[in-house]
Short mmCIF file of C-alpha atoms in Angstrom, two decimals:
data_model
loop_
_atom_site.label_atom_id
_atom_site.label_comp_id
_atom_site.label_asym_id
_atom_site.label_seq_id
_atom_site.Cartn_x
_atom_site.Cartn_y
_atom_site.Cartn_z
CA MET Z 1 0.00 0.00 0.00
CA VAL Z 2 1.34 3.46 -0.96
CA LEU Z 3 0.89 5.95 1.88
CA LEU Z 4 1.48 9.03 -0.25
CA GLN Z 5 0.55 10.26 -3.71
CA PRO Z 6 2.38 12.56 -6.18
CA LYS Z 7 1.50 16.28 -5.69
CA GLN Z 8 0.32 15.58 -2.14
CA LYS Z 9 1.63 18.11 0.40
CA ILE Z 10 2.77 17.00 3.84
CA GLN Z 11 4.52 18.50 6.87
CA LEU Z 12 7.78 16.86 7.94
CA THR Z 13 10.50 17.18 10.55
CA ILE Z 14 13.89 16.55 8.93
CA LYS Z 15 15.97 14.16 11.03
CA LYS Z 16 19.28 13.92 9.15
CA LEU Z 17 21.04 14.26 5.79
CA GLY Z 18 21.34 11.33 3.40
CA ILE Z 19 24.25 10.20 1.24
CA ASN Z 20 23.40 12.69 -1.52
CA GLY Z 21 23.02 15.62 0.89
CA GLU Z 22 19.23 15.43 0.86
CA GLY Z 23 17.10 15.89 3.98
CA ILE Z 24 15.48 12.77 5.42
CA GLY Z 25 12.19 12.76 7.31
CA TYR Z 26 9.56 10.15 8.19
CA TYR Z 27 5.84 10.17 7.42
CA ARG Z 28 4.14 7.45 9.46
CA LYS Z 29 7.44 5.52 9.43
CA LEU Z 30 7.81 5.93 5.65
CA ILE Z 31 11.16 7.48 4.74
CA VAL Z 32 10.90 10.68 2.68
CA PHE Z 33 13.87 12.25 0.83
CA VAL Z 34 13.79 16.04 0.46
CA PRO Z 35 16.65 17.85 -1.37
CA ASN Z 36 17.70 21.23 0.14
CA ALA Z 37 16.09 20.48 3.52
CA LEU Z 38 18.28 20.41 6.66
CA PRO Z 39 18.17 18.52 9.97
CA ASP Z 40 15.84 19.95 12.64
CA GLU Z 41 13.81 21.88 10.07
CA GLU Z 42 10.01 21.76 9.96
CA VAL Z 43 9.05 21.83 6.29
CA ILE Z 44 6.15 21.56 3.86
CA VAL Z 45 6.97 19.03 1.14
CA GLU Z 46 5.23 18.28 -2.15
CA ILE Z 47 5.56 14.60 -3.03
CA THR Z 48 7.08 13.95 -6.47
CA ARG Z 49 7.45 10.17 -6.25
CA ALA Z 50 5.85 7.63 -3.95
CA THR Z 51 6.48 3.90 -3.47
CA PRO Z 52 5.57 1.48 -0.66
CA LYS Z 53 9.14 1.73 0.69
CA TYR Z 54 10.02 5.42 0.29
CA ALA Z 55 8.93 8.76 -1.12
CA GLU Z 56 10.66 11.77 -2.67
CA GLY Z 57 9.51 15.37 -2.49
CA LYS Z 58 10.22 19.02 -3.26
CA LEU Z 59 10.80 21.53 -0.49
CA ARG Z 60 7.93 24.02 -0.75
CA LYS Z 61 8.12 25.94 2.53
CA ILE Z 62 10.31 26.09 5.63
CA LEU Z 63 8.24 26.49 8.80
CA LYS Z 64 11.21 26.23 11.17
CA LYS Z 65 14.66 27.06 9.79
CA SER Z 66 17.92 25.34 10.79
CA LEU Z 67 20.51 27.51 12.51
CA ASP Z 68 23.01 26.08 10.02
CA ARG Z 69 21.10 27.26 6.92
CA ILE Z 70 22.74 29.98 4.81
CA SER Z 71 21.99 31.59 1.45
CA PRO Z 72 23.81 29.81 -1.44
CA ALA Z 73 26.49 32.04 -3.01
CA CYS Z 74 26.20 30.63 -6.54
CA LYS Z 75 23.60 31.97 -8.98
CA PHE Z 76 23.40 28.54 -10.68
CA TYR Z 77 23.07 26.54 -7.45
CA ASP Z 78 19.42 25.59 -7.85
CA GLN Z 79 19.88 24.68 -11.53
CA CYS Z 80 23.04 22.73 -12.34
CA GLY Z 81 23.15 20.02 -9.67
CA GLY Z 82 26.95 20.18 -9.35
CA CYS Z 83 26.79 21.18 -5.67
CA GLN Z 84 24.33 19.89 -3.07
CA LEU Z 85 25.28 21.69 0.17
CA GLN Z 86 25.78 25.41 -0.48
CA HIS Z 87 22.74 26.08 1.73
CA LEU Z 88 24.57 24.52 4.71
CA ASN Z 89 27.30 26.44 6.56
CA TYR Z 90 30.76 25.02 6.05
CA SER Z 91 31.50 23.79 9.58
CA ALA Z 92 28.22 21.85 9.51
CA GLN Z 93 29.22 20.39 6.12
CA LEU Z 94 32.36 18.97 7.74
CA ASP Z 95 30.29 17.42 10.55
CA PHE Z 96 27.92 15.93 7.97
CA LYS Z 97 30.78 14.26 6.08
CA ARG Z 98 31.98 12.54 9.24
CA ASP Z 99 28.40 11.47 9.93
CA LEU Z 100 28.14 10.19 6.34
CA LEU Z 101 30.96 7.78 7.10
CA ASN Z 102 29.25 6.76 10.33
CA GLN Z 103 25.98 6.06 8.45
CA ALA Z 104 27.80 3.84 5.94
CA LEU Z 105 29.49 1.83 8.69
CA ASN Z 106 26.18 1.36 10.50
CA LYS Z 107 24.59 0.14 7.29
CA PHE Z 108 27.20 -2.47 6.33
CA LYS Z 109 28.45 -3.29 9.86
CA PRO Z 110 32.05 -4.44 9.29
CA GLN Z 111 33.59 -6.33 12.19
CA GLY Z 112 34.07 -4.11 15.27
CA TYR Z 113 32.67 -0.99 13.54
CA GLN Z 114 31.16 0.37 16.77
CA ASN Z 115 34.69 0.95 18.09
CA TYR Z 116 36.27 2.50 14.97
CA GLU Z 117 37.96 5.86 15.54
CA LEU Z 118 36.30 8.42 13.23
CA ARG Z 119 38.47 11.52 13.21
CA PRO Z 120 36.98 14.99 12.54
CA THR Z 121 36.89 15.94 8.85
CA ILE Z 122 39.80 18.08 7.65
CA GLY Z 123 38.35 21.02 5.72
CA MET Z 124 39.67 23.97 3.70
CA ASP Z 125 40.43 27.49 4.91
CA ASN Z 126 38.85 28.84 1.71
CA PRO Z 127 36.40 26.27 0.26
CA TRP Z 128 35.89 28.01 -3.11
CA TYR Z 129 37.48 27.95 -6.60
CA TYR Z 130 39.27 24.67 -5.90
CA ARG Z 131 38.55 22.45 -8.93
CA ASN Z 132 41.51 22.27 -11.32
CA LYS Z 133 39.55 20.68 -14.16
CA ALA Z 134 36.36 21.72 -15.92
CA GLN Z 135 34.55 19.32 -18.22
CA PHE Z 136 31.71 21.34 -19.73
CA GLN Z 137 29.24 20.01 -22.25
CA LEU Z 138 28.57 22.05 -25.40
CA ARG Z 139 25.29 22.75 -27.14
CA PHE Z 140 23.82 25.10 -29.71
CA ASN Z 141 20.94 26.98 -28.10
CA GLN Z 142 18.24 27.25 -30.74
CA LYS Z 143 16.49 30.10 -28.90
CA ASN Z 144 19.37 32.57 -28.79
CA LYS Z 145 21.31 30.98 -31.68
CA ARG Z 146 24.45 30.76 -29.51
CA ILE Z 147 26.90 28.03 -28.57
CA GLU Z 148 26.88 27.50 -24.80
CA ALA Z 149 29.04 25.56 -22.37
CA GLY Z 150 27.89 24.22 -19.03
CA LEU Z 151 26.70 21.27 -16.97
CA TYR Z 152 23.60 19.12 -17.18
CA ARG Z 153 20.79 19.54 -14.70
CA GLU Z 154 20.71 16.68 -12.22
CA ASN Z 155 19.42 13.42 -13.75
CA SER Z 156 18.87 15.01 -17.17
CA HIS Z 157 20.51 16.07 -20.43
CA GLN Z 158 19.22 19.63 -20.11
CA LEU Z 159 22.25 21.88 -20.21
CA VAL Z 160 22.67 24.81 -17.82
CA ALA Z 161 24.96 27.41 -19.41
CA ILE Z 162 27.53 28.44 -16.79
CA ASP Z 163 29.94 31.37 -17.04
CA ASP Z 164 30.98 31.64 -13.37
CA CYS Z 165 31.26 28.42 -11.34
CA LEU Z 166 32.26 29.24 -7.76
CA VAL Z 167 33.99 25.91 -7.15
CA GLN Z 168 35.94 26.00 -10.42
CA GLU Z 169 39.48 27.43 -10.48
CA LYS Z 170 39.14 30.96 -11.90
CA THR Z 171 41.59 30.54 -14.78
CA THR Z 172 39.80 27.46 -16.10
CA GLN Z 173 36.51 29.36 -16.16
CA LYS Z 174 38.14 32.27 -17.98
CA VAL Z 175 39.56 29.89 -20.60
CA LEU Z 176 36.18 28.18 -21.01
CA ASN Z 177 34.38 31.49 -21.49
CA THR Z 178 36.95 32.75 -24.00
CA ILE Z 179 36.92 29.58 -26.10
CA THR Z 180 33.12 29.47 -26.08
CA ARG Z 181 33.11 33.00 -27.54
CA LEU Z 182 35.58 31.88 -30.23
CA LEU Z 183 33.44 28.86 -31.08
CA ASN Z 184 30.58 31.28 -31.68
CA ARG Z 185 32.78 33.59 -33.72
CA TYR Z 186 33.68 30.81 -36.16
CA GLN Z 187 30.35 28.97 -35.84
CA ILE Z 188 32.01 25.63 -35.14
CA PRO Z 189 29.38 22.83 -35.53
CA ILE Z 190 28.26 21.52 -32.13
CA TYR Z 191 27.14 17.91 -31.81
CA ASP Z 192 23.37 17.36 -31.50
CA GLU Z 193 22.82 14.00 -29.80
CA ARG Z 194 19.19 13.80 -30.99
CA LYS Z 195 19.88 14.56 -34.66
CA LYS Z 196 23.38 12.99 -34.57
CA THR Z 197 24.82 15.99 -36.42
CA GLY Z 198 27.70 18.38 -35.67
CA LEU Z 199 31.21 17.81 -34.32
CA LEU Z 200 32.16 19.14 -30.88
CA LYS Z 201 30.66 17.45 -27.81
CA THR Z 202 32.62 18.62 -24.80
CA LEU Z 203 35.27 21.15 -23.80
CA MET Z 204 37.74 20.13 -21.11
CA VAL Z 205 40.14 22.58 -19.46
CA ARG Z 206 42.70 21.58 -16.81
CA ILE Z 207 45.26 23.74 -15.00
CA GLY Z 208 48.42 22.86 -13.15
CA VAL Z 209 47.70 25.10 -10.17
CA LYS Z 210 51.34 25.27 -9.02
CA THR Z 211 52.70 25.88 -12.54
CA GLY Z 212 49.88 27.91 -14.10
CA GLN Z 213 50.00 25.72 -17.23
CA VAL Z 214 46.64 25.10 -18.91
CA GLN Z 215 45.59 22.27 -21.20
CA VAL Z 216 42.54 22.48 -23.48
CA VAL Z 217 40.93 19.31 -24.85
CA PHE Z 218 38.27 19.43 -27.56
CA ILE Z 219 36.18 16.25 -27.49
CA ALA Z 220 34.58 15.61 -30.88
CA VAL Z 221 33.00 12.88 -33.00
CA LYS Z 222 35.36 13.54 -35.94
CA ASP Z 223 38.75 15.18 -36.44
CA LYS Z 224 37.83 17.51 -39.33
CA ILE Z 225 37.06 20.77 -37.53
CA PRO Z 226 36.39 23.79 -39.77
CA GLN Z 227 38.27 27.04 -39.07
CA LEU Z 228 40.64 25.08 -36.81
CA ALA Z 229 43.74 27.10 -37.77
CA ASN Z 230 42.00 30.39 -36.97
CA LEU Z 231 40.61 28.98 -33.73
CA LEU Z 232 44.03 27.82 -32.54
CA ARG Z 233 45.65 31.13 -33.54
CA LEU Z 234 43.22 33.18 -31.42
CA ILE Z 235 43.46 30.81 -28.46
CA LYS Z 236 47.25 31.28 -28.49
CA GLU Z 237 46.89 35.06 -28.81
CA GLN Z 238 44.19 35.57 -26.20
CA LEU Z 239 45.12 32.85 -23.70
CA PRO Z 240 48.92 32.76 -23.17
CA GLU Z 241 48.49 30.45 -20.17
CA VAL Z 242 47.36 27.67 -22.54
CA VAL Z 243 50.39 25.51 -23.40
CA SER Z 244 48.64 22.40 -24.72
CA ILE Z 245 45.67 22.00 -27.08
CA MET Z 246 44.46 18.46 -27.72
CA LEU Z 247 41.70 16.74 -29.69
CA ASN Z 248 40.04 13.63 -28.29
CA LEU Z 249 37.81 11.56 -30.57
CA GLN Z 250 34.65 10.08 -29.07
CA PRO Z 251 32.35 8.92 -31.89
CA LYS Z 252 30.39 6.51 -29.68
CA LYS Z 253 27.00 7.23 -28.11
CA THR Z 254 27.98 6.67 -24.49
CA SER Z 255 28.11 8.36 -21.11
CA ILE Z 256 31.91 7.98 -21.19
CA VAL Z 257 33.12 11.47 -22.05
CA MET Z 258 36.48 10.70 -23.68
CA GLY Z 259 37.35 8.23 -26.41
CA ASP Z 260 40.53 6.18 -26.88
CA GLU Z 261 42.26 8.38 -29.46
CA THR Z 262 43.85 11.74 -28.55
CA LYS Z 263 45.82 13.99 -30.90
CA VAL Z 264 48.03 17.02 -30.29
CA LEU Z 265 46.66 20.09 -32.09
CA TRP Z 266 49.26 22.49 -30.75
CA GLY Z 267 51.85 22.78 -27.98
CA LYS Z 268 52.87 20.20 -25.39
CA GLU Z 269 51.32 16.78 -24.97
CA THR Z 270 51.22 17.21 -21.17
CA ILE Z 271 51.08 19.92 -18.54
CA ASP Z 272 53.02 19.98 -15.27
CA GLU Z 273 51.67 19.99 -11.73
CA GLN Z 274 53.24 19.70 -8.30
CA ILE Z 275 51.95 17.98 -5.16
CA ASN Z 276 53.96 17.99 -1.93
CA GLU Z 277 57.10 19.09 -3.83
CA VAL Z 278 56.69 16.20 -6.29
CA SER Z 279 56.23 17.20 -9.95
CA PHE Z 280 53.98 15.37 -12.39
CA HIS Z 281 53.36 15.36 -16.14
CA LEU Z 282 49.62 15.14 -16.88
CA SER Z 283 48.35 13.87 -20.23
CA ALA Z 284 44.80 14.54 -21.41
CA ARG Z 285 43.27 11.26 -20.18
CA ALA Z 286 45.37 10.82 -17.04
CA PHE Z 287 43.43 10.78 -13.77
CA PHE Z 288 44.47 13.46 -11.30
CA GLN Z 289 42.75 14.68 -8.16
CA LEU Z 290 40.48 17.69 -8.78
CA ASN Z 291 41.45 19.63 -5.66
CA PRO Z 292 45.27 20.00 -5.54
CA LYS Z 293 45.39 21.83 -2.21
CA GLN Z 294 43.42 19.13 -0.39
CA THR Z 295 45.23 16.42 -2.35
CA GLU Z 296 48.39 17.47 -0.53
CA VAL Z 297 46.51 17.03 2.75
CA LEU Z 298 45.07 13.68 1.64
CA TYR Z 299 48.44 12.27 0.59
CA GLN Z 300 50.12 13.49 3.77
CA GLN Z 301 47.44 11.59 5.70
CA ALA Z 302 48.13 8.47 3.62
CA ILE Z 303 51.88 8.78 4.25
CA HIS Z 304 51.22 9.32 7.96
CA ALA Z 305 49.03 6.18 8.03
CA LEU Z 306 51.77 4.10 6.36
CA ASP Z 307 54.24 5.18 9.07
CA LEU Z 308 57.27 4.25 6.92
CA SER Z 309 60.81 3.91 8.28
CA GLY Z 310 62.61 3.73 4.90
CA THR Z 311 62.98 -0.05 4.76
CA GLU Z 312 59.53 -0.94 3.46
CA LYS Z 313 58.41 -2.11 0.03
CA VAL Z 314 55.11 -0.47 -0.93
CA VAL Z 315 52.55 -1.22 -3.65
CA ASP Z 316 50.50 1.67 -5.08
CA ALA Z 317 47.40 0.05 -6.61
CA TYR Z 318 45.31 2.17 -8.98
CA CYS Z 319 48.42 4.35 -9.27
CA GLY Z 320 47.35 6.61 -12.16
CA VAL Z 321 50.24 8.98 -12.97
CA GLY Z 322 51.96 7.95 -9.74
CA THR Z 323 50.70 10.73 -7.49
CA ILE Z 324 50.55 8.81 -4.20
CA GLY Z 325 53.47 6.46 -4.81
CA LEU Z 326 55.88 9.18 -5.91
CA SER Z 327 54.85 11.32 -2.92
CA LEU Z 328 55.93 8.55 -0.53
CA ALA Z 329 58.88 7.13 -2.51
CA LYS Z 330 61.50 9.00 -0.48
CA TYR Z 331 60.16 7.35 2.69
CA ALA Z 332 60.25 3.78 1.31
CA LYS Z 333 62.84 1.28 0.07
CA GLU Z 334 60.81 0.48 -3.08
CA VAL Z 335 57.48 1.53 -4.60
CA ARG Z 336 55.65 -0.44 -7.26
CA GLY Z 337 52.51 0.77 -9.03
CA MET Z 338 50.03 -0.48 -11.60
CA ASP Z 339 47.21 0.94 -13.69
CA ILE Z 340 45.18 -0.27 -16.67
CA ILE Z 341 45.67 2.96 -18.68
CA PRO Z 342 48.99 2.76 -20.58
CA SER Z 343 49.35 6.56 -20.93
CA ALA Z 344 49.04 6.93 -17.15
CA ILE Z 345 51.84 4.39 -16.61
CA GLU Z 346 54.01 6.20 -19.16
CA ASP Z 347 53.35 9.44 -17.24
CA ALA Z 348 54.22 7.71 -13.95
CA LYS Z 349 57.52 6.42 -15.37
CA GLU Z 350 58.37 9.83 -16.81
CA ASN Z 351 57.45 11.54 -13.53
CA ALA Z 352 59.70 9.16 -11.58
CA LYS Z 353 62.55 9.74 -14.04
CA LYS Z 354 62.13 13.50 -13.80
CA LEU Z 355 62.37 13.27 -10.02
CA GLY Z 356 65.51 11.14 -10.24
CA LEU Z 357 63.87 8.26 -8.36
CA THR Z 358 65.50 4.87 -8.80
CA ASN Z 359 63.34 2.92 -6.33
CA THR Z 360 60.08 2.88 -8.34
CA HIS Z 361 58.61 0.41 -10.81
CA TYR Z 362 55.42 0.94 -12.85
CA GLU Z 363 53.60 -1.61 -14.95
CA VAL Z 364 50.41 -1.72 -17.04
CA GLY Z 365 47.85 -4.19 -15.71
CA THR Z 366 45.46 -4.95 -12.88
CA ALA Z 367 46.60 -5.38 -9.29
CA GLU Z 368 44.86 -8.75 -9.03
CA LYS Z 369 47.12 -10.07 -11.83
CA LEU Z 370 50.35 -8.22 -11.12
CA LEU Z 371 50.41 -8.71 -7.33
CA PRO Z 372 50.58 -12.55 -7.53
CA LYS Z 373 53.09 -12.25 -10.42
CA TRP Z 374 55.38 -10.01 -8.36
CA LEU Z 375 55.09 -12.33 -5.35
CA LYS Z 376 56.19 -15.27 -7.51
CA GLU Z 377 59.16 -13.19 -8.64
CA GLY Z 378 60.21 -12.72 -5.01
CA PHE Z 379 58.83 -9.21 -4.37
CA GLN Z 380 57.22 -9.17 -0.92
CA PRO Z 381 55.45 -5.89 -0.08
CA ASP Z 382 55.23 -4.61 3.49
CA ALA Z 383 52.40 -2.18 2.73
CA ILE Z 384 49.79 -1.53 0.07
CA VAL Z 385 47.97 1.69 -0.77
CA VAL Z 386 44.70 1.40 -2.65
CA ASP Z 387 42.86 4.39 -4.11
CA PRO Z 388 39.99 2.80 -6.08
CA PRO Z 389 37.24 4.49 -8.11
CA ARG Z 390 33.82 5.19 -6.58
CA THR Z 391 32.77 1.59 -7.24
CA GLY Z 392 35.29 0.46 -4.62
CA LEU Z 393 37.75 -2.41 -4.80
CA ASP Z 394 37.42 -4.80 -7.71
CA GLN Z 395 36.34 -8.17 -6.30
CA LYS Z 396 39.40 -9.88 -7.82
CA LEU Z 397 41.70 -7.33 -6.17
CA LEU Z 398 39.85 -7.70 -2.87
CA LYS Z 399 40.39 -11.44 -3.07
CA ALA Z 400 44.09 -10.90 -3.85
CA LEU Z 401 44.47 -8.57 -0.85
CA LEU Z 402 42.92 -11.22 1.40
CA GLN Z 403 45.01 -14.04 -0.07
CA HIS Z 404 48.27 -12.04 0.10
CA PRO Z 405 47.92 -9.87 3.23
CA VAL Z 406 50.51 -7.24 4.17
CA LYS Z 407 51.41 -5.65 7.50
CA THR Z 408 49.77 -2.32 6.65
CA LEU Z 409 46.97 -1.55 4.20
CA VAL Z 410 45.96 2.07 3.58
CA TYR Z 411 42.63 2.49 1.80
CA VAL Z 412 42.04 5.94 0.27
CA SER Z 413 38.34 6.11 -0.55
CA CYS Z 414 36.16 8.56 -2.49
CA ASN Z 415 32.94 6.72 -1.62
CA VAL Z 416 32.12 5.96 2.03
CA SER Z 417 29.49 3.37 1.06
CA THR Z 418 31.83 1.16 -0.99
CA LEU Z 419 34.57 1.64 1.63
CA ALA Z 420 32.26 0.36 4.38
CA GLN Z 421 31.17 -2.51 2.13
CA ASN Z 422 34.80 -3.52 1.42
CA LEU Z 423 35.63 -3.29 5.12
CA VAL Z 424 33.17 -6.13 5.80
CA GLU Z 425 35.67 -8.53 4.20
CA LEU Z 426 38.90 -6.69 5.00
CA SER Z 427 38.03 -6.48 8.71
CA GLN Z 428 38.11 -10.28 8.87
CA ILE Z 429 41.91 -10.26 8.74
CA TYR Z 430 42.74 -6.56 9.28
CA GLN Z 431 42.23 -4.33 12.28
CA VAL Z 432 40.79 -0.91 11.42
CA ASP Z 433 43.00 1.55 13.32
CA TYR Z 434 41.19 4.75 12.35
CA LEU Z 435 39.37 6.61 9.57
CA GLN Z 436 40.33 10.18 8.66
CA SER Z 437 37.88 12.05 6.42
CA VAL Z 438 39.20 14.85 4.20
CA ASP Z 439 36.90 17.34 2.47
CA MET Z 440 38.11 17.26 -1.13
CA PHE Z 441 34.86 18.64 -2.56
CA PRO Z 442 33.35 21.44 -0.45
CA HIS Z 443 29.65 22.15 -1.01
CA THR Z 444 29.04 18.66 -2.40
CA ALA Z 445 27.97 15.48 -0.63
CA ARG Z 446 31.22 13.73 -1.55
CA CYS Z 447 34.04 13.04 0.88
CA GLU Z 448 37.41 11.28 0.79
CA VAL Z 449 38.59 9.04 3.63
CA VAL Z 450 41.98 7.63 4.58
CA CYS Z 451 41.51 4.33 6.40
CA LYS Z 452 44.45 2.68 8.14
CA LEU Z 453 44.34 -1.10 8.51
CA THR Z 454 46.93 -3.34 10.15
CA LEU Z 455 47.17 -7.12 9.92
CA LYS Z 456 45.66 -8.89 12.94
CA GLN Z 457 47.97 -10.98 15.04
CA LYS Z 458 47.27 -14.70 14.72
#
């Protein structure tokens, strides 16, 4: 039996925030999710979806306001869906992210979770303009006959044109705005996913915050772009900070933004960045953390958790361009890393060479295959660092970690739910020493966590 109906209005008391930053209340024991509502608020909600197990609703009126509620600073906040928590003051955001971890642990209940040490979330002094990469979709607006760049509304393909994102590094936004004007000047054909016509799909801009170097990547269905020479000439003239212009081909109809083939249109193939005094070359498809300032904090926490003396052999799983492993290489005897993207491994090798490191080894492949191979070759790691995608540890890797345990395992997570889920199995043989949350993405519901695990004594 469905308790509620769409368009029905109800009064709720919001009890807590959910994993997506939405308010959660209960109507006759039925859970109701309400975006933009905050704990302790009395609200009027219009139901948008109702099932026997839960309901969703729109916030229509606040009868009793939370003391932590503030006015969002961004003019696009209620449109683009990129941020979820700008209406919550920043100190309360940090408390929420620690509570988010607590909720995940209570849901999955790994061994001994009631006694885990959850340290207060480490936040930013200035939680604005922190993202070093913008990946804006392009469209031709039929109403104003203009090319626009922006982000999709939440759960849709309706583009919100954005010219001033408050969490985006200022230079990247300036570059985006300038190039969008140039695309209009030369009337470059923009891809229409409904008609399957046009060329350009997406515009990606990334900056090396420490170096000031900017890379522009045009993502298109074909490589024949009209007026390309003129476009490149004006980008070079008007944007001297741009040192690399690339073209990525993505002809497939897919949610994956970038394709497999990338070409240099002008300038360098990579840009340089620096984290904790370690320099990196970044190619167009290489993964790199979006918040460099907090990445330094995150990696320092990972290094602290490893507690290295200089004699240890460390494996950096999901190594990418080597960011974590190279940051800790000077504290270890040997660091080995793996990744499935060949260009990332090439970057990692080049980054290690540039730093003059002779104690690193990088190889293309999955950890679940390479770890047993290295063990057979006589390499016995003392510690492993894993920094998996939001989906958590691959089941084959998880099995390998359990079959070949090490003294210290440091799990760097960008998804508290999959971390808690993985801890159910890891806690069978590892003791969870503590969990340190780090706010990598202020004003969103996402949080990174460094979890230190040590092998249980038999």
